[in-house]
PDB file of C-alpha atoms in Angstrom:
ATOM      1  CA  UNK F  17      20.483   2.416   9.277  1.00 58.00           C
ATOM      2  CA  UNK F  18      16.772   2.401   8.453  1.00 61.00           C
ATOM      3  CA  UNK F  19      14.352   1.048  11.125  1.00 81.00           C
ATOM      4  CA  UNK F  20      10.562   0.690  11.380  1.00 90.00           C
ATOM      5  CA  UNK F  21       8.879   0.780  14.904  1.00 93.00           C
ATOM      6  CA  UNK F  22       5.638  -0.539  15.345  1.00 95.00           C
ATOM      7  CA  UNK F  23       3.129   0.421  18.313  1.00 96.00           C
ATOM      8  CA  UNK F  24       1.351  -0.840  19.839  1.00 96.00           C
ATOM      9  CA  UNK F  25       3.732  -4.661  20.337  1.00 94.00           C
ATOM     10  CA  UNK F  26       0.679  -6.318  21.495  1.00 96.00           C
ATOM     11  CA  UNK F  27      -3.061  -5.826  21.172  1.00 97.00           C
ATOM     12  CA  UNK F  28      -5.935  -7.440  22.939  1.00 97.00           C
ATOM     13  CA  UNK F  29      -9.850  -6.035  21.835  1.00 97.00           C
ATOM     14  CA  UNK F  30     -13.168  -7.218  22.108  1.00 97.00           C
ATOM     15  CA  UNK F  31     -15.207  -8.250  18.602  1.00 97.00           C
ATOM     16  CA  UNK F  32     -16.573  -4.938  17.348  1.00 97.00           C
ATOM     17  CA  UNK F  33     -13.855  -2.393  18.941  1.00 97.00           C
ATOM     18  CA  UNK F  34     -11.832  -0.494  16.539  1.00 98.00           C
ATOM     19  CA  UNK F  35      -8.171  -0.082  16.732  1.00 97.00           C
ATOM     20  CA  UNK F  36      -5.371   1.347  15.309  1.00 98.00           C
ATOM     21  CA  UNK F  37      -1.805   0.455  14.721  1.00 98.00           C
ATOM     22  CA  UNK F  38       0.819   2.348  13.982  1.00 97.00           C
ATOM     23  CA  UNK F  39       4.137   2.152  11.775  1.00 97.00           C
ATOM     24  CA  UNK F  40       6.619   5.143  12.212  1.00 95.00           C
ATOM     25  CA  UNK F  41      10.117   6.029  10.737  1.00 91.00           C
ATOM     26  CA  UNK F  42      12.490   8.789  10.723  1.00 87.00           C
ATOM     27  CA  UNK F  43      13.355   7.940   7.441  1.00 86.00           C
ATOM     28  CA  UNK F  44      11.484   8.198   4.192  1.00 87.00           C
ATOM     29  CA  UNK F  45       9.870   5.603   2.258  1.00 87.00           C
ATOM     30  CA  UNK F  46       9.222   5.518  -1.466  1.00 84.00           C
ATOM     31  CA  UNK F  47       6.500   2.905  -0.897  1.00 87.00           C
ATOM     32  CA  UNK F  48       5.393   0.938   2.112  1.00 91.00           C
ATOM     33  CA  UNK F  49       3.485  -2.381   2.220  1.00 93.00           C
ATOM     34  CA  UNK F  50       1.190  -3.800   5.271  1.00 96.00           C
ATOM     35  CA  UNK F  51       1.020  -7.755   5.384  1.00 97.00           C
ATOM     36  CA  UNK F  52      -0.691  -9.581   7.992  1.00 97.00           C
ATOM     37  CA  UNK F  53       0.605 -13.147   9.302  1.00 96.00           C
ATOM     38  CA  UNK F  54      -1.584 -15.943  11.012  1.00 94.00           C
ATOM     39  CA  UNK F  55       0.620 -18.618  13.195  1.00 90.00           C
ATOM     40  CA  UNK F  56       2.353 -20.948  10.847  1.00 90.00           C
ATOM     41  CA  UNK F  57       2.280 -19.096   7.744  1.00 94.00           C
ATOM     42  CA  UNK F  58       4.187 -16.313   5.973  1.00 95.00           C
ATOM     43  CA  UNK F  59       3.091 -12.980   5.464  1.00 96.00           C
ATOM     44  CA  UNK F  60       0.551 -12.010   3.299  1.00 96.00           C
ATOM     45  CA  UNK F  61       0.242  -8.735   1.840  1.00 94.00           C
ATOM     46  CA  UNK F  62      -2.638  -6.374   2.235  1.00 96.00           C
ATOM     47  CA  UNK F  63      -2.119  -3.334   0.411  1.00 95.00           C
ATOM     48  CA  UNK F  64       1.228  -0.780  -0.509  1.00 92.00           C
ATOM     49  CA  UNK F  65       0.961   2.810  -0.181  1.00 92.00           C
ATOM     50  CA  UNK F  66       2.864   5.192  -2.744  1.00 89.00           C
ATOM     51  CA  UNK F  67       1.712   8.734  -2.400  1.00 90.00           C
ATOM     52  CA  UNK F  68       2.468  11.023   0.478  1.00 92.00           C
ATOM     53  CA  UNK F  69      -1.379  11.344   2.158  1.00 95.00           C
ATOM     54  CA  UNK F  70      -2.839   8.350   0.212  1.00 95.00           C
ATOM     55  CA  UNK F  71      -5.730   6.385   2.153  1.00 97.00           C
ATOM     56  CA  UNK F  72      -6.581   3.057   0.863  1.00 97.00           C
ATOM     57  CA  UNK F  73      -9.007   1.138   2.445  1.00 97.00           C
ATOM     58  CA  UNK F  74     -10.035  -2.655   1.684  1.00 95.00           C
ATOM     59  CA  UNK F  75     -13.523  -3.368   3.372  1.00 96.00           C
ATOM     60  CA  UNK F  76     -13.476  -2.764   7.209  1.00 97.00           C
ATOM     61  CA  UNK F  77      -9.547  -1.910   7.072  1.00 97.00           C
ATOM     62  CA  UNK F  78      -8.367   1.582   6.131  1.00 98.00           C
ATOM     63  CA  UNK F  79      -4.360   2.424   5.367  1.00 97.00           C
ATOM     64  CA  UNK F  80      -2.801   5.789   5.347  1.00 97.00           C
ATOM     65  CA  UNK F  81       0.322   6.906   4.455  1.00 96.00           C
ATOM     66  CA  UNK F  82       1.681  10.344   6.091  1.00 95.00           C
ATOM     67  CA  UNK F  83       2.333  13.207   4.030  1.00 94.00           C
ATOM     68  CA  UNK F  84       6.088  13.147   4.197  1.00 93.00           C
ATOM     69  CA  UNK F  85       6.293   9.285   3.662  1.00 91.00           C
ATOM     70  CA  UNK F  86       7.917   8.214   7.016  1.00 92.00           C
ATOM     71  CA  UNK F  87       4.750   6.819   8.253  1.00 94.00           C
ATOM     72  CA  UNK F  88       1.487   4.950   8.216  1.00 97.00           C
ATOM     73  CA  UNK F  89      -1.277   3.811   9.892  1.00 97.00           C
ATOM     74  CA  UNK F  90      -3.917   0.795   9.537  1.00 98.00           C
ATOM     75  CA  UNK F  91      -7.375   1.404  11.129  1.00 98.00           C
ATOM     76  CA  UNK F  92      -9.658  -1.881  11.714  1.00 98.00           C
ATOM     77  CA  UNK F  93     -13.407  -0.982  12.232  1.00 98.00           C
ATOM     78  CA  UNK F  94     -15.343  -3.236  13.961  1.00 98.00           C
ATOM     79  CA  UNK F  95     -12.986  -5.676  14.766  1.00 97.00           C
ATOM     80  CA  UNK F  96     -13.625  -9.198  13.900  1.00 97.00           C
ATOM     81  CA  UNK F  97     -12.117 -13.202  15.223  1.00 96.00           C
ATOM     82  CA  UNK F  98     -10.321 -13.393  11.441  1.00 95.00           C
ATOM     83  CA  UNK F  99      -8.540 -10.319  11.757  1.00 96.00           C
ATOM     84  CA  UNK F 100      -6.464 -12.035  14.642  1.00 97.00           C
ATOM     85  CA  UNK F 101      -2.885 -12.073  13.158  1.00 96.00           C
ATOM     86  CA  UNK F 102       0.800 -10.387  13.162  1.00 96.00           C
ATOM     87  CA  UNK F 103       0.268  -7.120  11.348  1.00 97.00           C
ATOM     88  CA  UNK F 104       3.638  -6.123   9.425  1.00 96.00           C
ATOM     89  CA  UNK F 105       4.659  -3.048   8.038  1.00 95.00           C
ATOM     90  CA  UNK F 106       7.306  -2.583   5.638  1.00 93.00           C
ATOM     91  CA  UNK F 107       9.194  -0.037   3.750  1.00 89.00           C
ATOM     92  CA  UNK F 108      11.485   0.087   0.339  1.00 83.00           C
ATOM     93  CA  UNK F 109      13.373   3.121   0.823  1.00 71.00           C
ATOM     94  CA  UNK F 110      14.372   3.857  -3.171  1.00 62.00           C
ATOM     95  CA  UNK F 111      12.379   3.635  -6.313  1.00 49.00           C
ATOM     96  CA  UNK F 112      15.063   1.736  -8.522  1.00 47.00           C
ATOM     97  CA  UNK F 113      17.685  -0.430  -6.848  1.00 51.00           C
ATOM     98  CA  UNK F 114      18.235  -3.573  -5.623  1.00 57.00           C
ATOM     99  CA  UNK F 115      17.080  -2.201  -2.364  1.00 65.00           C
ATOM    100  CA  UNK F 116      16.359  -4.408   0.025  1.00 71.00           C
ATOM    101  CA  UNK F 117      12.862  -3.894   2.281  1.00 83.00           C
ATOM    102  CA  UNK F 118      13.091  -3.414   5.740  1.00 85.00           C
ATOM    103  CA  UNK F 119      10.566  -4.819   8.078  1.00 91.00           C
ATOM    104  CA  UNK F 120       8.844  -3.564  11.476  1.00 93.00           C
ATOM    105  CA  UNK F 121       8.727  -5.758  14.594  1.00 93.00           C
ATOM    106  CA  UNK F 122       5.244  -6.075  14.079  1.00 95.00           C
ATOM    107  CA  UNK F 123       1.680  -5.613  15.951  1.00 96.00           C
ATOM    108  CA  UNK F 124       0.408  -8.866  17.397  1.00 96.00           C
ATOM    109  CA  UNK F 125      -3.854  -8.237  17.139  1.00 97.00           C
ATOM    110  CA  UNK F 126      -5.947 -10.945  18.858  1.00 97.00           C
ATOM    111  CA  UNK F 127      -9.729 -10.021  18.925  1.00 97.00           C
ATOM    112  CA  UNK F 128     -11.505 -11.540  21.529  1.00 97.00           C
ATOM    113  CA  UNK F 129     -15.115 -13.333  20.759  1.00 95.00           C
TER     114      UNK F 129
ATOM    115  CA  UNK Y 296      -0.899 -22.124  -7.571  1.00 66.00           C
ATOM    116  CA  UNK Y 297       1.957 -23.273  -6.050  1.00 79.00           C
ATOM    117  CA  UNK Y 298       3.505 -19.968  -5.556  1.00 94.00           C
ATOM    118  CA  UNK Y 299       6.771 -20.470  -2.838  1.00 97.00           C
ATOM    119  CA  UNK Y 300       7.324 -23.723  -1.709  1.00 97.00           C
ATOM    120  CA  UNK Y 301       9.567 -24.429   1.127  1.00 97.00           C
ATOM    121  CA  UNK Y 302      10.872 -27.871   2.735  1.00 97.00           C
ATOM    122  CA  UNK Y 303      11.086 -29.135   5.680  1.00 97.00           C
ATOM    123  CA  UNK Y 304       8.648 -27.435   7.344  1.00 96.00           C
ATOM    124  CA  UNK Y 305      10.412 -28.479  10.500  1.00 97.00           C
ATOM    125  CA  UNK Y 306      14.028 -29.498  11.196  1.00 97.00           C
ATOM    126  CA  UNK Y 307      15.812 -30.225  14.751  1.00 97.00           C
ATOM    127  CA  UNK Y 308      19.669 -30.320  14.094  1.00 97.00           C
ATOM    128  CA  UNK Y 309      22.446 -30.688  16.775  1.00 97.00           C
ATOM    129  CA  UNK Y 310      25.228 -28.137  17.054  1.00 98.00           C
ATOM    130  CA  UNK Y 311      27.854 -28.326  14.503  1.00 97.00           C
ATOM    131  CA  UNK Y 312      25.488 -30.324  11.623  1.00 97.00           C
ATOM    132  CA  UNK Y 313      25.205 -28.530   8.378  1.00 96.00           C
ATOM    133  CA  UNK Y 314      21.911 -28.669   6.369  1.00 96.00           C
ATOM    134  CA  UNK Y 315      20.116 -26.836   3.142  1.00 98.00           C
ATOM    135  CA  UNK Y 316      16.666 -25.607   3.838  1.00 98.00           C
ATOM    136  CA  UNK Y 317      14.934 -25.693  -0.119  1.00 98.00           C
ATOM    137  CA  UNK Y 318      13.252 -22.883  -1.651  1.00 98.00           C
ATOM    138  CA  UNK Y 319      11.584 -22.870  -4.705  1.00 98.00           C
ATOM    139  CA  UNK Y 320       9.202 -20.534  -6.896  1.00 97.00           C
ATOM    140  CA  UNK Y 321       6.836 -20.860  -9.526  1.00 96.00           C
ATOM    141  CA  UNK Y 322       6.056 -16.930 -10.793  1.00 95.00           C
ATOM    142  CA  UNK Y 323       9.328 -16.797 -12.761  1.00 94.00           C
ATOM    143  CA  UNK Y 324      10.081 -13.950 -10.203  1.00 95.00           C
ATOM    144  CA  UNK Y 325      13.404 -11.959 -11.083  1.00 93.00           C
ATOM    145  CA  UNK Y 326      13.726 -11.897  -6.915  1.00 93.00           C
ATOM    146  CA  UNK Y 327      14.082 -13.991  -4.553  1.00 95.00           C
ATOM    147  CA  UNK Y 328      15.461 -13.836  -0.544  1.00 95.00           C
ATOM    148  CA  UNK Y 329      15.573 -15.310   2.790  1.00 97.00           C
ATOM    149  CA  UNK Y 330      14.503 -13.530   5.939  1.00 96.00           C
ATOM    150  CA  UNK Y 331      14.559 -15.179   9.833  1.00 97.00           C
ATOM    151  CA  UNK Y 332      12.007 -14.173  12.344  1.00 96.00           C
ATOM    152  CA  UNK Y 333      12.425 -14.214  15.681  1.00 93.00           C
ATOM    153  CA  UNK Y 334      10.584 -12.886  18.669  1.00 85.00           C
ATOM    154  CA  UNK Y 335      10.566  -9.183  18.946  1.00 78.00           C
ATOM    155  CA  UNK Y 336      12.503  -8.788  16.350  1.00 81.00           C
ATOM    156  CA  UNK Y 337      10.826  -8.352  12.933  1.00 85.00           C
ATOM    157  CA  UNK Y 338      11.984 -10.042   9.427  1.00 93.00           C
ATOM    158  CA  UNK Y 339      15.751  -9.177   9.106  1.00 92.00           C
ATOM    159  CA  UNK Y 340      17.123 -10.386   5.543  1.00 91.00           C
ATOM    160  CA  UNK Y 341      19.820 -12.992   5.825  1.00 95.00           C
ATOM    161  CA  UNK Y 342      20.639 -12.859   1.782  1.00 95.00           C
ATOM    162  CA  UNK Y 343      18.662 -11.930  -1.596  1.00 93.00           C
ATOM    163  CA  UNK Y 344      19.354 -12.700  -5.190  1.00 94.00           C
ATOM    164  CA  UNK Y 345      18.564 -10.449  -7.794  1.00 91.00           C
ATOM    165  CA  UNK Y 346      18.516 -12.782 -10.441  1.00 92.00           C
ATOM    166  CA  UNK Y 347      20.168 -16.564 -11.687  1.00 94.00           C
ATOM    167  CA  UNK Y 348      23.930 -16.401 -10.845  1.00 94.00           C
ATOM    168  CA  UNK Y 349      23.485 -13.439  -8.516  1.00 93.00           C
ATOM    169  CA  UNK Y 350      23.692 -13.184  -4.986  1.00 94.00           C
ATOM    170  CA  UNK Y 351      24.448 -11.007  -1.937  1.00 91.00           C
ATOM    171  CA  UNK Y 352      24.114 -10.527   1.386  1.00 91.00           C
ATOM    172  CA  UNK Y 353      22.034  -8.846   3.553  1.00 88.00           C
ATOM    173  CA  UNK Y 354      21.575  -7.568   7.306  1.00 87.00           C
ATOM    174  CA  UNK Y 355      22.725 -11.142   9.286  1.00 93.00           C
ATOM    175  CA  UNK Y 356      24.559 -13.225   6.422  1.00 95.00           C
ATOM    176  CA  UNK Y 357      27.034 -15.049   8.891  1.00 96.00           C
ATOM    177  CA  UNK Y 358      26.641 -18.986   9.508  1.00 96.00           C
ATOM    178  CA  UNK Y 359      24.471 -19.066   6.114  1.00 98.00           C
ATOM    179  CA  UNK Y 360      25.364 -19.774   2.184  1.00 97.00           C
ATOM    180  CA  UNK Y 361      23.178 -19.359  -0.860  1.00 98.00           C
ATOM    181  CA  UNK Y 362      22.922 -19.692  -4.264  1.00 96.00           C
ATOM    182  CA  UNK Y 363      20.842 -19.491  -7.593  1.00 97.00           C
ATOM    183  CA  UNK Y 364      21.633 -21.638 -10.158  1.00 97.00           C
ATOM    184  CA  UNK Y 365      18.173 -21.669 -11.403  1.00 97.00           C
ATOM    185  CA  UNK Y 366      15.220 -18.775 -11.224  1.00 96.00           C
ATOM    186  CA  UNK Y 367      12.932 -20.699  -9.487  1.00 97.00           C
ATOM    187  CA  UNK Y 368      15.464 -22.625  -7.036  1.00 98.00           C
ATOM    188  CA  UNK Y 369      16.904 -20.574  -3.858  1.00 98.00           C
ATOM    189  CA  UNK Y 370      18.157 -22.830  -1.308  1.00 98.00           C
ATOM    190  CA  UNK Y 371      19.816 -21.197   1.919  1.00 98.00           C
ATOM    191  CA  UNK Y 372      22.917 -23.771   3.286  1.00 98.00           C
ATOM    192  CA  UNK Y 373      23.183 -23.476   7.140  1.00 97.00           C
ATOM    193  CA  UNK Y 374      27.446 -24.359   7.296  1.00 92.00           C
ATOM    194  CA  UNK Y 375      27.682 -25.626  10.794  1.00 96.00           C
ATOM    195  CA  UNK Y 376      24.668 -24.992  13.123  1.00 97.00           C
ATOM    196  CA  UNK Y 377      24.736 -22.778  15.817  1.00 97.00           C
ATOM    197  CA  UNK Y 378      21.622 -22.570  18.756  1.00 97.00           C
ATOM    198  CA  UNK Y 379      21.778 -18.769  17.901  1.00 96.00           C
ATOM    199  CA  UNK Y 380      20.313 -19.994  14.819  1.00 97.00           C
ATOM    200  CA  UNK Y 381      17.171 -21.249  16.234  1.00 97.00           C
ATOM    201  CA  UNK Y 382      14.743 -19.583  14.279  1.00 97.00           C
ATOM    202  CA  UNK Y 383      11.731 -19.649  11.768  1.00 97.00           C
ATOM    203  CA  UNK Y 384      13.109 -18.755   8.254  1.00 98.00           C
ATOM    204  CA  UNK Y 385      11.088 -17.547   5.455  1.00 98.00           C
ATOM    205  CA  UNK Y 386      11.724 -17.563   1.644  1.00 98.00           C
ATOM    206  CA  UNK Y 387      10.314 -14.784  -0.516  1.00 96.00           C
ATOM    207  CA  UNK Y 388       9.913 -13.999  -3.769  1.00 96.00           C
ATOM    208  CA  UNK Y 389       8.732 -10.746  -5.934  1.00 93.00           C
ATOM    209  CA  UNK Y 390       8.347 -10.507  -9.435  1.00 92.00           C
ATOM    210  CA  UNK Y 391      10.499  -7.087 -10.184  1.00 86.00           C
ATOM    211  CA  UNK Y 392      14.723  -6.729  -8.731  1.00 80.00           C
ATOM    212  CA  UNK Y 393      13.342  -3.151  -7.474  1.00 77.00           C
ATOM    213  CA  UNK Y 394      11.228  -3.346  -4.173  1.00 73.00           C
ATOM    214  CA  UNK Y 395       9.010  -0.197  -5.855  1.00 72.00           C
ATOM    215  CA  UNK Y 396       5.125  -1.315  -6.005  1.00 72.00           C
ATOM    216  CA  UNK Y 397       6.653  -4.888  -6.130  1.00 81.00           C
ATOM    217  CA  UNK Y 398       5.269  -7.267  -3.158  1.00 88.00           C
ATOM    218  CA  UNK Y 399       7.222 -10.129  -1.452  1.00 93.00           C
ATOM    219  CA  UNK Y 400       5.474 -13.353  -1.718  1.00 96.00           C
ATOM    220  CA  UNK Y 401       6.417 -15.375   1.582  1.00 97.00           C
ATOM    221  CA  UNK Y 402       6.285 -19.244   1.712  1.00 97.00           C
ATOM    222  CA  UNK Y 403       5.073 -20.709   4.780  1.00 95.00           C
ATOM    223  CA  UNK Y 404       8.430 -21.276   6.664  1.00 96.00           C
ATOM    224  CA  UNK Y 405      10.882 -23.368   8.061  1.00 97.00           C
ATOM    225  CA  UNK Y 406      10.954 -24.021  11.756  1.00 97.00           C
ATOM    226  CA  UNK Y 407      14.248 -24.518  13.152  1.00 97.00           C
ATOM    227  CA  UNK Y 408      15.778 -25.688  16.297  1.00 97.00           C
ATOM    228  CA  UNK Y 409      19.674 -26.376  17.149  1.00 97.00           C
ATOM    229  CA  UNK Y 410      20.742 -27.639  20.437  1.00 97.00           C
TER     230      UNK Y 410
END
């Protein structure tokens, strides 16, 4: 059985701190997608990761994907209201199958005014 | 853009009532699922369909039916309701049957309470 953990559960931060969140696995991942969630909504994806080592980054948020593909990380600089939200990793563990995408618990992020 | 629409957005059912909570898609997306959330516990994937006429079942299937007689309908049929089934459910969609570089596409959930 594949599982993602997530760390830290819960997150609390003043406007302008910078965190990081983590999404770990003993297995490995042939692609893994962040999506963030705000209360009464569904996810909504923020970026996938393919490459063992890739960083992506999309304005003040940066994604990395470890080398062996059983990890990643998402790095918030200066941390703003609007990036309160669930922050959800997920991972598709083969490149061609019906394979179904497993999900993290999830990192709950509220940033303080 | 419609993208995924679900209804109701909220549904209170007593224990042993049966109900169909409506999913439907306008991407013409090969894919399409239904997770539950719940506290603590992530997305886990109650049953996916791979394509019109296909179906199958994923990490908590019991207490729930689907089907896909259509490519943009997905409804999930809750047989008789449990309070274990107390949950938010969310349909997804993505355009490709492999999960590779393909993205879900969540609608904005059903909220469901059984006593």
């Amino acid at each position: 059985t594949q599982l993602l953990e997530q760390s830290p559960q819960f997150l609390s931060i003043q406007e302008g701190e910078n965190l990081t969140v983590y999404c770990n696995s003993s297995s490995v991942f042939s692609s893994l997608q962040w999506y963030r969630q705000e209360p009464g909504e569904g996810p909504v994806l923020l970026v996938t990761v393919v490459t063992g080592g890739e960083v992506k980054k999309l304005k003040r948020l940066t994604f990395q994907f470890g080398d062996a593909r059983k990890d990643s990380s998402l790095h918030i600089t200066a941390a703003q209201p609007g990036d309160t939200g669930l922050y959800l990793c997920a991972g598709s563990a083969l490149k061609t199958s019906y394979d179904k995408v497993i999900f993290g618990p999830g990192t709950s992020l509220s940033v303080i005014p | 853009n419609a993208g995924v629409t679900q209804t109701p957005k909220f549904q209170v059912l007593k224990t042993g009532q049966s109900m169909t909570l409506q999913c439907a898609q306008d991407m013409n997306h090969e894919y399409m699922s239904w997770y539950r959330q719940d506290p603590g516990m992530g997305l886990r994937l109650i049953h996916y369909s791979v394509g019109a006429g296909i179906t199958d079942q994923g990490e908590v299937p019991n207490g729930y039916n689907v089907s896909r007689s259509t490519t943009e309908d997905f409804p999930l049929r809750l047989l008789s309701a449990a309070p274990s089934q107390t949950s938010v459910y969310f349909c997804a969609s993505r355009r490709t049957a492999s999960s590779y570089n393909s993205p879900l596409h969540f609608g904005n959930g059903t909220r469901l309470t059984v006593t």
